[in-house]
Amino acid sequence: MPADQSPGDYPLWHPFTQMARFEREPRLVVARAEGNRLIDTAGNEYVDGVASLWANVHGHSHPHIVGAIQEQAAKLQHSTLLGITHEPAIELGRRLLPHLPGRSRVFFSENGASAVEVALKMAVQYQANRGRPERNRIAALEMAYHGDTLGAVSVGGEGPFRDVYEPLLFEPLRFSSASPASLRDLLTTHAGEVAAVIIEPRVQGAGGMIVAPEGHIAAVRALCDEFDTLLIADEVATGFGKTGAMFACDLEGVTPDLTVLGKGITGGYLPLSATVTTEEVYRAFHGEEGRKLFHGHTYAGNPICCAAALASLDLFEADDLHARTRERAALLATLLAERIADHPLVGEVRQQGLMTGIELVADRDTREPLPPDREAGWRVCLAARDRGVFIRPLGDVIVLMPPLSIEEDELAQICEAVAYGLDRVPRD
Ligand SMILES: *Cc1c(COP(=O)(O)O)cnc(C)c1O
């Protein structure tokens, strides 16, 4: 290899990371984590303000989850779910369903994007299997994010996550999260073509922490019923307590036909995801060989991952974590109002439970965006590290999504660090 192409001593290429910047900036190397804090190789502590990318629920190194992982690892590390089964997966299916009333079948995968792919394939094949192959399109929200595999990117919002891959994608029908009427128009125009409507219920995460008005999920459900199409709720980000309820659909008493779970399902410890559905959808796949679902990942429903998920459910069932989350969320709202909302760079603060987006703008009145080369969001998050807080922005939206176990003083530290970071963004 020519010398100028040598990778030096750093061999990694990081996800969603501009490596040119990564190579310039101080490197945060996490050595271990305890409770709500990450600890780097130099011994510095950082409050984990984004729950290790929206996944961690009960804090790091929780003895109950660690113990369950250790015990399962000594017993059965992996055995396939293709045609045979194992107890941790069966038990997890049984234990998840009481939290998902009206649903009866759990299909495991390894990550959120894959579980979204499964939901899309289930929806289209469900329609085909019941003799409606012409119902083969997907309706999706503008600004949606459903993961990074090609089917998930297809139903994701337009923009840099999607545009360059356009030649590889299919086109969904799009409607606005602000207005269920736009979905009615779309379903009226395309009656009989739509296999399923996919939403991120209540909070659109990676699209910028956009909070839908109360009633939006129920309105979408009603339209799906009226037009005889399936509702897919992607709860990968919103699931497992982050919104103040176990699932965002619970906030409006809605039962989707397909629910996608990921991130927090193992408490944020190991990779696992699930597509949960109704007996009605499941039954449509019964019969001859060609009616089965043609999908499955090698490590789907891995027993150690299932053991972690079961231990996480134990913790949900032992305490009223949702009441605690709503109290913490109220404190966070107060701190944001006191320390952040009036800052000249802040255009809007959006919050549902512990899911928070702080949108930075050039002008508070016109909501004019900042020029991207200011890298304001990134600078705030980098400065926050000096105050012992790890957060990661979505462009110029500062995201806060701490674990449910976050303590009051840690929430205050996160907000102080954001305020400190905001003061360090150069004015022009
Ligand atoms: C993170 C996310 C995904 C993708 O999950 P991965 O495990 O990263 O593949 C899908 N949908 C939503 C709403 C997400 O936030």
Short mmCIF file of C-alpha atoms and ligand atoms in Angstrom, two decimals:
data_model
loop_
_atom_site.label_atom_id
_atom_site.label_comp_id
_atom_site.label_asym_id
_atom_site.label_seq_id
_atom_site.Cartn_x
_atom_site.Cartn_y
_atom_site.Cartn_z
CA MET A 1 0.00 0.00 0.00
CA PRO A 2 1.43 3.46 -0.85
CA ALA A 3 2.44 5.35 2.28
CA ASP A 4 -0.07 8.20 1.72
CA GLN A 5 -2.95 5.71 1.87
CA SER A 6 -1.94 4.21 5.18
CA PRO A 7 -4.77 4.23 7.73
CA GLY A 8 -2.29 5.11 10.47
CA ASP A 9 -3.07 3.47 13.76
CA TYR A 10 -6.82 3.97 13.58
CA PRO A 11 -8.62 1.26 11.59
CA LEU A 12 -12.31 2.15 12.08
CA TRP A 13 -14.88 3.86 9.86
CA HIS A 14 -17.73 5.09 12.08
CA PRO A 15 -21.47 5.10 11.37
CA PHE A 16 -23.09 8.46 10.56
CA THR A 17 -19.75 10.17 11.15
CA GLN A 18 -17.82 12.56 8.93
CA MET A 19 -14.48 10.84 9.38
CA ALA A 20 -12.48 13.91 8.29
CA ARG A 21 -13.82 15.70 11.35
CA PHE A 22 -13.52 12.65 13.58
CA GLU A 23 -9.83 12.40 12.68
CA ARG A 24 -9.28 16.06 13.68
CA GLU A 25 -11.20 16.13 16.92
CA PRO A 26 -10.34 14.81 20.36
CA ARG A 27 -11.41 11.18 20.49
CA LEU A 28 -13.77 10.07 23.24
CA VAL A 29 -12.84 6.46 23.98
CA VAL A 30 -15.38 4.92 26.35
CA ALA A 31 -13.84 2.35 28.67
CA ARG A 32 -16.81 1.49 30.87
CA ALA A 33 -20.16 2.80 32.03
CA GLU A 34 -22.02 2.82 35.32
CA GLY A 35 -25.53 4.00 35.99
CA ASN A 36 -26.20 7.00 33.76
CA ARG A 37 -22.53 7.78 33.16
CA LEU A 38 -19.94 6.84 30.56
CA ILE A 39 -16.32 6.74 31.75
CA ASP A 40 -13.50 7.24 29.25
CA THR A 41 -10.04 5.70 29.19
CA ALA A 42 -8.64 8.74 31.02
CA GLY A 43 -11.21 8.31 33.82
CA ASN A 44 -13.42 11.30 32.85
CA GLU A 45 -17.15 10.83 33.45
CA TYR A 46 -19.93 11.94 31.11
CA VAL A 47 -23.65 11.86 31.80
CA ASP A 48 -25.13 9.78 28.97
CA GLY A 49 -27.59 12.40 27.71
CA VAL A 50 -28.69 10.33 24.70
CA ALA A 51 -28.91 6.92 26.40
CA SER A 52 -26.18 5.49 24.16
CA LEU A 53 -28.15 6.41 21.07
CA TRP A 54 -31.67 6.20 22.47
CA ALA A 55 -31.29 2.63 23.66
CA ASN A 56 -30.36 2.56 27.34
CA VAL A 57 -33.32 2.40 29.73
CA HIS A 58 -32.31 1.50 33.31
CA GLY A 59 -28.73 2.78 33.29
CA HIS A 60 -25.50 0.96 32.48
CA SER A 61 -24.11 -2.09 34.30
CA HIS A 62 -27.40 -2.76 36.07
CA PRO A 63 -26.69 -5.87 38.16
CA HIS A 64 -30.02 -7.52 37.35
CA ILE A 65 -29.50 -7.31 33.57
CA VAL A 66 -25.79 -8.10 33.75
CA GLY A 67 -26.56 -11.13 35.92
CA ALA A 68 -29.19 -12.39 33.46
CA ILE A 69 -26.76 -12.03 30.56
CA GLN A 70 -24.03 -13.90 32.45
CA GLU A 71 -26.36 -16.71 33.44
CA GLN A 72 -27.73 -17.17 29.92
CA ALA A 73 -24.25 -16.93 28.36
CA ALA A 74 -23.16 -19.92 30.41
CA LYS A 75 -26.18 -21.98 29.33
CA LEU A 76 -27.05 -21.38 25.65
CA GLN A 77 -25.32 -18.67 23.65
CA HIS A 78 -27.08 -19.16 20.35
CA SER A 79 -29.46 -21.51 18.62
CA THR A 80 -31.49 -20.61 15.55
CA LEU A 81 -35.20 -19.77 15.40
CA LEU A 82 -35.42 -21.07 11.82
CA GLY A 83 -37.72 -24.01 12.34
CA ILE A 84 -36.69 -24.77 15.94
CA THR A 85 -37.10 -22.76 19.11
CA HIS A 86 -35.69 -22.02 22.58
CA GLU A 87 -37.04 -21.00 25.95
CA PRO A 88 -35.68 -17.45 26.32
CA ALA A 89 -37.39 -16.44 23.03
CA ILE A 90 -40.68 -18.16 23.95
CA GLU A 91 -40.63 -16.59 27.40
CA LEU A 92 -39.85 -13.13 25.97
CA GLY A 93 -42.72 -13.41 23.48
CA ARG A 94 -45.06 -14.34 26.34
CA ARG A 95 -43.81 -11.54 28.56
CA LEU A 96 -43.94 -8.84 25.86
CA LEU A 97 -47.52 -9.47 24.75
CA PRO A 98 -49.30 -8.31 27.93
CA HIS A 99 -47.70 -4.91 27.22
CA LEU A 100 -49.16 -5.00 23.69
CA PRO A 101 -52.86 -5.76 24.07
CA GLY A 102 -54.61 -7.03 20.95
CA ARG A 103 -51.37 -8.43 19.53
CA SER A 104 -50.48 -12.13 19.63
CA ARG A 105 -47.36 -12.86 17.53
CA VAL A 106 -43.74 -11.75 17.93
CA PHE A 107 -41.19 -12.04 15.10
CA PHE A 108 -37.61 -11.37 16.24
CA SER A 109 -34.80 -9.70 14.29
CA GLU A 110 -31.51 -8.08 15.31
CA ASN A 111 -31.93 -4.34 14.80
CA GLY A 112 -34.61 -1.75 14.25
CA ALA A 113 -34.14 -1.37 10.50
CA SER A 114 -34.51 -5.11 9.94
CA ALA A 115 -37.68 -5.21 12.02
CA VAL A 116 -39.04 -2.37 9.85
CA GLU A 117 -38.20 -4.37 6.71
CA VAL A 118 -40.09 -7.30 8.23
CA ALA A 119 -43.13 -5.13 8.89
CA LEU A 120 -43.12 -3.81 5.30
CA LYS A 121 -42.77 -7.33 3.85
CA MET A 122 -45.45 -8.70 6.19
CA ALA A 123 -47.84 -5.93 5.14
CA VAL A 124 -47.39 -6.40 1.40
CA GLN A 125 -47.47 -10.20 1.63
CA TYR A 126 -50.50 -10.10 3.95
CA GLN A 127 -52.39 -8.22 1.25
CA ALA A 128 -51.17 -10.62 -1.47
CA ASN A 129 -52.01 -13.69 0.62
CA ARG A 130 -55.55 -12.46 1.16
CA GLY A 131 -55.99 -11.92 -2.58
CA ARG A 132 -55.27 -8.18 -2.82
CA PRO A 133 -51.86 -8.03 -4.48
CA GLU A 134 -52.72 -4.60 -5.91
CA ARG A 135 -52.47 -3.22 -2.37
CA ASN A 136 -48.70 -3.01 -2.51
CA ARG A 137 -47.71 0.58 -1.74
CA ILE A 138 -46.65 2.09 1.57
CA ALA A 139 -47.78 5.47 2.88
CA ALA A 140 -45.17 7.19 5.04
CA LEU A 141 -44.71 10.44 6.92
CA GLU A 142 -42.71 13.34 5.57
CA MET A 143 -39.42 13.64 7.53
CA ALA A 144 -39.75 10.00 8.60
CA TYR A 145 -36.83 7.91 9.79
CA HIS A 146 -37.13 4.13 9.92
CA GLY A 147 -33.52 2.92 9.70
CA ASP A 148 -30.72 2.61 7.16
CA THR A 149 -31.39 -0.52 5.14
CA LEU A 150 -32.85 0.13 1.68
CA GLY A 151 -36.51 -0.64 2.41
CA ALA A 152 -36.35 1.43 5.58
CA VAL A 153 -34.58 4.26 3.71
CA SER A 154 -37.26 4.06 0.98
CA VAL A 155 -39.98 4.94 3.49
CA GLY A 156 -37.70 7.49 5.18
CA GLY A 157 -37.93 11.22 4.55
CA GLU A 158 -36.26 13.01 1.67
CA GLY A 159 -32.88 14.54 2.45
CA PRO A 160 -29.29 13.48 2.84
CA PHE A 161 -30.14 10.12 4.46
CA ARG A 162 -32.06 9.17 1.32
CA ASP A 163 -31.30 11.25 -1.77
CA VAL A 164 -27.97 9.72 -2.84
CA TYR A 165 -29.41 6.20 -2.64
CA GLU A 166 -32.53 7.12 -4.65
CA PRO A 167 -31.71 4.80 -7.59
CA LEU A 168 -31.88 1.82 -5.23
CA LEU A 169 -35.21 2.71 -3.56
CA PHE A 170 -38.97 2.37 -3.99
CA GLU A 171 -41.29 5.37 -3.75
CA PRO A 172 -43.76 5.61 -0.87
CA LEU A 173 -46.83 7.85 -0.80
CA ARG A 174 -46.19 10.72 1.61
CA PHE A 175 -48.35 12.58 4.10
CA SER A 176 -47.74 15.20 6.77
CA SER A 177 -47.51 14.57 10.50
CA ALA A 178 -49.17 17.91 11.11
CA SER A 179 -52.38 16.95 9.34
CA PRO A 180 -54.34 13.69 9.25
CA ALA A 181 -56.38 15.33 6.47
CA SER A 182 -53.39 14.90 4.17
CA LEU A 183 -53.58 11.14 4.82
CA ARG A 184 -57.29 11.11 4.02
CA ASP A 185 -56.61 12.83 0.69
CA LEU A 186 -53.86 10.39 -0.11
CA LEU A 187 -55.90 7.30 0.78
CA THR A 188 -58.87 8.63 -1.20
CA THR A 189 -56.71 9.22 -4.30
CA HIS A 190 -54.92 5.89 -3.97
CA ALA A 191 -57.79 3.79 -2.64
CA GLY A 192 -57.04 0.12 -3.07
CA GLU A 193 -53.29 0.59 -3.65
CA VAL A 194 -52.02 0.99 -0.10
CA ALA A 195 -50.79 -2.09 1.82
CA ALA A 196 -49.92 -0.16 4.98
CA VAL A 197 -49.40 3.23 6.55
CA ILE A 198 -46.18 3.51 8.57
CA ILE A 199 -45.70 6.11 11.31
CA GLU A 200 -43.35 6.98 14.12
CA PRO A 201 -46.09 7.48 16.70
CA ARG A 202 -46.14 10.83 18.57
CA VAL A 203 -42.44 11.61 18.14
CA GLN A 204 -40.54 11.54 14.86
CA GLY A 205 -37.04 10.97 16.18
CA ALA A 206 -34.21 11.30 13.66
CA GLY A 207 -36.32 13.67 11.53
CA GLY A 208 -35.65 16.25 14.26
CA MET A 209 -37.65 15.27 17.37
CA ILE A 210 -40.92 16.42 15.86
CA VAL A 211 -43.83 15.98 18.26
CA ALA A 212 -47.20 15.25 16.63
CA PRO A 213 -50.31 16.80 18.14
CA GLU A 214 -52.36 14.72 20.58
CA GLY A 215 -54.86 12.64 18.64
CA HIS A 216 -52.71 12.13 15.56
CA ILE A 217 -52.12 8.40 16.14
CA ALA A 218 -55.82 7.75 16.75
CA ALA A 219 -56.75 9.73 13.63
CA VAL A 220 -54.33 7.69 11.51
CA ARG A 221 -55.72 4.45 13.01
CA ALA A 222 -59.27 5.50 12.14
CA LEU A 223 -58.27 6.27 8.54
CA CYS A 224 -56.50 2.90 8.20
CA ASP A 225 -59.71 1.19 9.34
CA GLU A 226 -61.87 3.28 7.02
CA PHE A 227 -59.68 2.50 3.99
CA ASP A 228 -58.99 -1.13 5.00
CA THR A 229 -55.23 -0.78 5.19
CA LEU A 230 -52.72 -1.82 7.87
CA LEU A 231 -51.12 0.50 10.41
CA ILE A 232 -47.43 -0.03 11.17
CA ALA A 233 -46.19 1.81 14.28
CA ASP A 234 -42.40 2.10 14.37
CA GLU A 235 -41.77 2.33 18.13
CA VAL A 236 -38.05 1.66 17.85
CA ALA A 237 -37.27 5.08 19.36
CA THR A 238 -40.47 5.74 21.32
CA GLY A 239 -40.85 2.28 22.88
CA PHE A 240 -39.96 1.17 26.39
CA GLY A 241 -40.93 4.20 28.35
CA LYS A 242 -39.19 7.14 26.69
CA THR A 243 -42.44 9.04 26.04
CA GLY A 244 -43.83 8.57 29.56
CA ALA A 245 -45.84 5.47 28.58
CA MET A 246 -44.58 1.98 27.71
CA PHE A 247 -45.34 2.66 24.03
CA ALA A 248 -46.32 5.90 22.31
CA CYS A 249 -49.48 4.24 20.92
CA ASP A 250 -50.59 3.72 24.54
CA LEU A 251 -50.82 7.51 24.89
CA GLU A 252 -53.87 7.35 22.59
CA GLY A 253 -55.08 3.80 23.28
CA VAL A 254 -54.25 2.71 19.72
CA THR A 255 -53.59 -0.90 18.63
CA PRO A 256 -51.52 -0.96 15.43
CA ASP A 257 -51.59 -4.04 13.17
CA LEU A 258 -47.79 -4.16 13.23
CA THR A 259 -45.55 -2.69 15.93
CA VAL A 260 -41.80 -2.42 15.46
CA LEU A 261 -39.63 -2.64 18.57
CA GLY A 262 -35.87 -2.21 18.90
CA LYS A 263 -33.37 -0.02 20.75
CA GLY A 264 -34.70 -0.20 24.34
CA ILE A 265 -36.05 -3.75 24.12
CA THR A 266 -32.98 -5.23 25.88
CA GLY A 267 -32.69 -2.23 28.19
CA GLY A 268 -30.13 -1.03 25.63
CA TYR A 269 -27.62 -3.81 26.35
CA LEU A 270 -27.66 -6.11 23.31
CA PRO A 271 -28.95 -6.06 19.72
CA LEU A 272 -32.50 -7.36 19.38
CA SER A 273 -35.66 -6.17 17.68
CA ALA A 274 -39.16 -7.44 17.08
CA THR A 275 -42.12 -7.03 14.75
CA VAL A 276 -45.28 -7.70 16.74
CA THR A 277 -48.59 -8.36 15.04
CA THR A 278 -52.14 -9.61 15.34
CA GLU A 279 -53.60 -13.08 14.88
CA GLU A 280 -55.38 -11.72 11.79
CA VAL A 281 -52.10 -10.87 10.03
CA TYR A 282 -50.39 -14.05 11.26
CA ARG A 283 -53.18 -16.33 10.03
CA ALA A 284 -52.94 -14.95 6.49
CA PHE A 285 -49.52 -16.64 6.21
CA HIS A 286 -50.85 -20.11 7.04
CA GLY A 287 -51.29 -22.69 4.29
CA GLU A 288 -49.02 -23.87 1.52
CA GLU A 289 -45.26 -23.25 1.48
CA GLY A 290 -45.42 -20.12 -0.68
CA ARG A 291 -47.56 -18.28 1.87
CA LYS A 292 -44.87 -18.21 4.56
CA LEU A 293 -42.79 -15.13 5.34
CA PHE A 294 -39.52 -15.22 3.40
CA HIS A 295 -37.34 -13.46 5.94
CA GLY A 296 -35.01 -14.33 8.81
CA HIS A 297 -31.71 -13.23 10.31
CA THR A 298 -29.03 -15.56 11.63
CA TYR A 299 -29.02 -14.17 15.16
CA ALA A 300 -32.73 -13.33 15.34
CA GLY A 301 -34.01 -13.87 18.87
CA ASN A 302 -30.56 -14.75 20.21
CA PRO A 303 -31.01 -16.28 23.70
CA ILE A 304 -28.56 -13.94 25.47
CA CYS A 305 -30.31 -10.92 23.95
CA CYS A 306 -33.68 -12.38 25.00
CA ALA A 307 -32.38 -12.88 28.56
CA ALA A 308 -31.37 -9.22 28.71
CA ALA A 309 -34.81 -8.20 27.42
CA LEU A 310 -36.53 -10.38 30.03
CA ALA A 311 -34.45 -8.83 32.80
CA SER A 312 -35.35 -5.36 31.51
CA LEU A 313 -39.05 -6.29 31.60
CA ASP A 314 -38.58 -7.48 35.22
CA LEU A 315 -37.46 -3.96 36.09
CA PHE A 316 -40.45 -2.39 34.31
CA GLU A 317 -42.81 -4.73 36.13
CA ALA A 318 -41.22 -4.23 39.57
CA ASP A 319 -41.77 -0.45 39.73
CA ASP A 320 -44.00 2.19 38.19
CA LEU A 321 -41.25 3.54 35.96
CA HIS A 322 -43.72 5.52 33.86
CA ALA A 323 -44.84 7.64 36.79
CA ARG A 324 -41.18 8.28 37.60
CA THR A 325 -40.45 9.17 33.97
CA ARG A 326 -43.33 11.65 33.89
CA GLU A 327 -41.94 13.33 37.03
CA ARG A 328 -38.45 13.51 35.54
CA ALA A 329 -39.94 14.84 32.28
CA ALA A 330 -41.73 17.61 34.19
CA LEU A 331 -38.45 18.56 35.88
CA LEU A 332 -36.69 18.52 32.51
CA ALA A 333 -39.39 20.82 31.09
CA THR A 334 -38.82 23.27 33.95
CA LEU A 335 -35.05 23.22 33.49
CA LEU A 336 -35.39 23.73 29.74
CA ALA A 337 -37.76 26.66 30.27
CA GLU A 338 -35.43 28.26 32.82
CA ARG A 339 -32.04 27.70 31.22
CA ILE A 340 -32.48 27.06 27.49
CA ALA A 341 -35.74 28.21 25.90
CA ASP A 342 -34.96 31.93 25.98
CA HIS A 343 -31.47 31.68 24.56
CA PRO A 344 -31.14 33.77 21.37
CA LEU A 345 -30.09 30.69 19.35
CA VAL A 346 -33.07 28.57 20.41
CA GLY A 347 -36.05 28.63 18.04
CA GLU A 348 -38.14 25.93 19.66
CA VAL A 349 -37.98 23.31 22.40
CA ARG A 350 -40.01 20.16 21.70
CA GLN A 351 -40.55 17.48 24.32
CA GLN A 352 -42.56 14.34 24.90
CA GLY A 353 -41.56 12.50 28.06
CA LEU A 354 -37.78 12.31 28.08
CA MET A 355 -37.52 12.74 24.29
CA THR A 356 -36.39 16.30 23.65
CA GLY A 357 -35.34 18.38 20.66
CA ILE A 358 -33.89 21.88 21.00
CA GLU A 359 -33.95 23.54 17.59
CA LEU A 360 -31.27 26.15 16.95
CA VAL A 361 -32.05 28.97 14.53
CA ALA A 362 -30.46 32.14 13.15
CA ASP A 363 -33.50 34.25 14.00
CA ARG A 364 -36.04 33.42 16.71
CA ASP A 365 -38.83 35.38 15.06
CA THR A 366 -38.53 34.18 11.48
CA ARG A 367 -37.18 30.73 12.51
CA GLU A 368 -34.59 31.15 9.77
CA PRO A 369 -32.15 28.21 9.96
CA LEU A 370 -28.48 28.66 10.79
CA PRO A 371 -26.00 28.26 7.96
CA PRO A 372 -24.87 24.61 8.09
CA ASP A 373 -21.18 25.57 8.09
CA ARG A 374 -21.63 27.16 11.53
CA GLU A 375 -22.08 23.58 12.78
CA ALA A 376 -23.90 25.04 15.75
CA GLY A 377 -25.50 21.79 16.88
CA TRP A 378 -22.21 19.97 16.75
CA ARG A 379 -20.36 22.75 18.60
CA VAL A 380 -22.88 22.76 21.44
CA CYS A 381 -22.52 19.01 21.88
CA LEU A 382 -18.72 19.13 21.74
CA ALA A 383 -18.62 21.92 24.34
CA ALA A 384 -21.02 19.97 26.58
CA ARG A 385 -18.31 17.33 26.96
CA ASP A 386 -16.22 19.91 28.84
CA ARG A 387 -19.08 19.99 31.33
CA GLY A 388 -19.18 16.20 31.66
CA VAL A 389 -22.14 15.50 29.38
CA PHE A 390 -22.30 13.36 26.25
CA ILE A 391 -24.97 14.38 23.72
CA ARG A 392 -25.22 14.09 19.94
CA PRO A 393 -27.21 16.46 17.70
CA LEU A 394 -29.38 15.92 14.63
CA GLY A 395 -28.02 18.76 12.50
CA ASP A 396 -29.02 21.91 14.38
CA VAL A 397 -31.42 20.10 16.69
CA ILE A 398 -29.85 19.27 20.06
CA VAL A 399 -31.25 15.94 21.20
CA LEU A 400 -31.70 15.00 24.84
CA MET A 401 -32.94 11.48 25.51
CA PRO A 402 -31.46 10.24 28.78
CA PRO A 403 -32.12 6.79 30.26
CA LEU A 404 -35.32 6.48 32.33
CA SER A 405 -33.03 6.04 35.35
CA ILE A 406 -31.65 9.58 35.02
CA GLU A 407 -31.36 11.40 38.37
CA GLU A 408 -32.51 14.94 39.08
CA ASP A 409 -29.00 16.33 39.50
CA GLU A 410 -27.91 14.64 36.27
CA LEU A 411 -30.78 16.30 34.38
CA ALA A 412 -29.65 19.64 35.79
CA GLN A 413 -26.09 18.88 34.70
CA ILE A 414 -27.27 18.08 31.16
CA CYS A 415 -29.20 21.36 30.89
CA GLU A 416 -26.28 23.36 32.33
CA ALA A 417 -23.97 21.76 29.78
CA VAL A 418 -26.32 22.66 26.91
CA ALA A 419 -26.58 26.25 28.15
CA TYR A 420 -22.76 26.38 28.41
CA GLY A 421 -22.46 24.98 24.87
CA LEU A 422 -24.98 27.49 23.46
CA ASP A 423 -22.89 30.34 24.87
CA ARG A 424 -19.87 28.98 23.04
CA VAL A 425 -21.34 29.03 19.53
CA PRO A 426 -19.67 31.95 17.69
CA ARG A 427 -22.29 34.65 16.99
CA ASP A 428 -21.71 34.89 13.22
C1 LIG B 1 -33.11 3.98 15.38
C2 LIG B 1 -34.38 3.80 14.65
C3 LIG B 1 -34.55 2.76 13.73
C4 LIG B 1 -33.41 1.86 13.31
O1 LIG B 1 -32.96 1.03 14.33
P1 LIG B 1 -31.50 0.36 14.18
O2 LIG B 1 -31.42 -0.58 15.31
O3 LIG B 1 -30.51 1.49 14.27
O4 LIG B 1 -31.48 -0.30 12.85
C5 LIG B 1 -35.79 2.59 13.14
N1 LIG B 1 -36.82 3.41 13.45
C6 LIG B 1 -36.70 4.41 14.32
C7 LIG B 1 -37.89 5.23 14.63
C8 LIG B 1 -35.48 4.66 14.95
O5 LIG B 1 -35.34 5.68 15.79
#
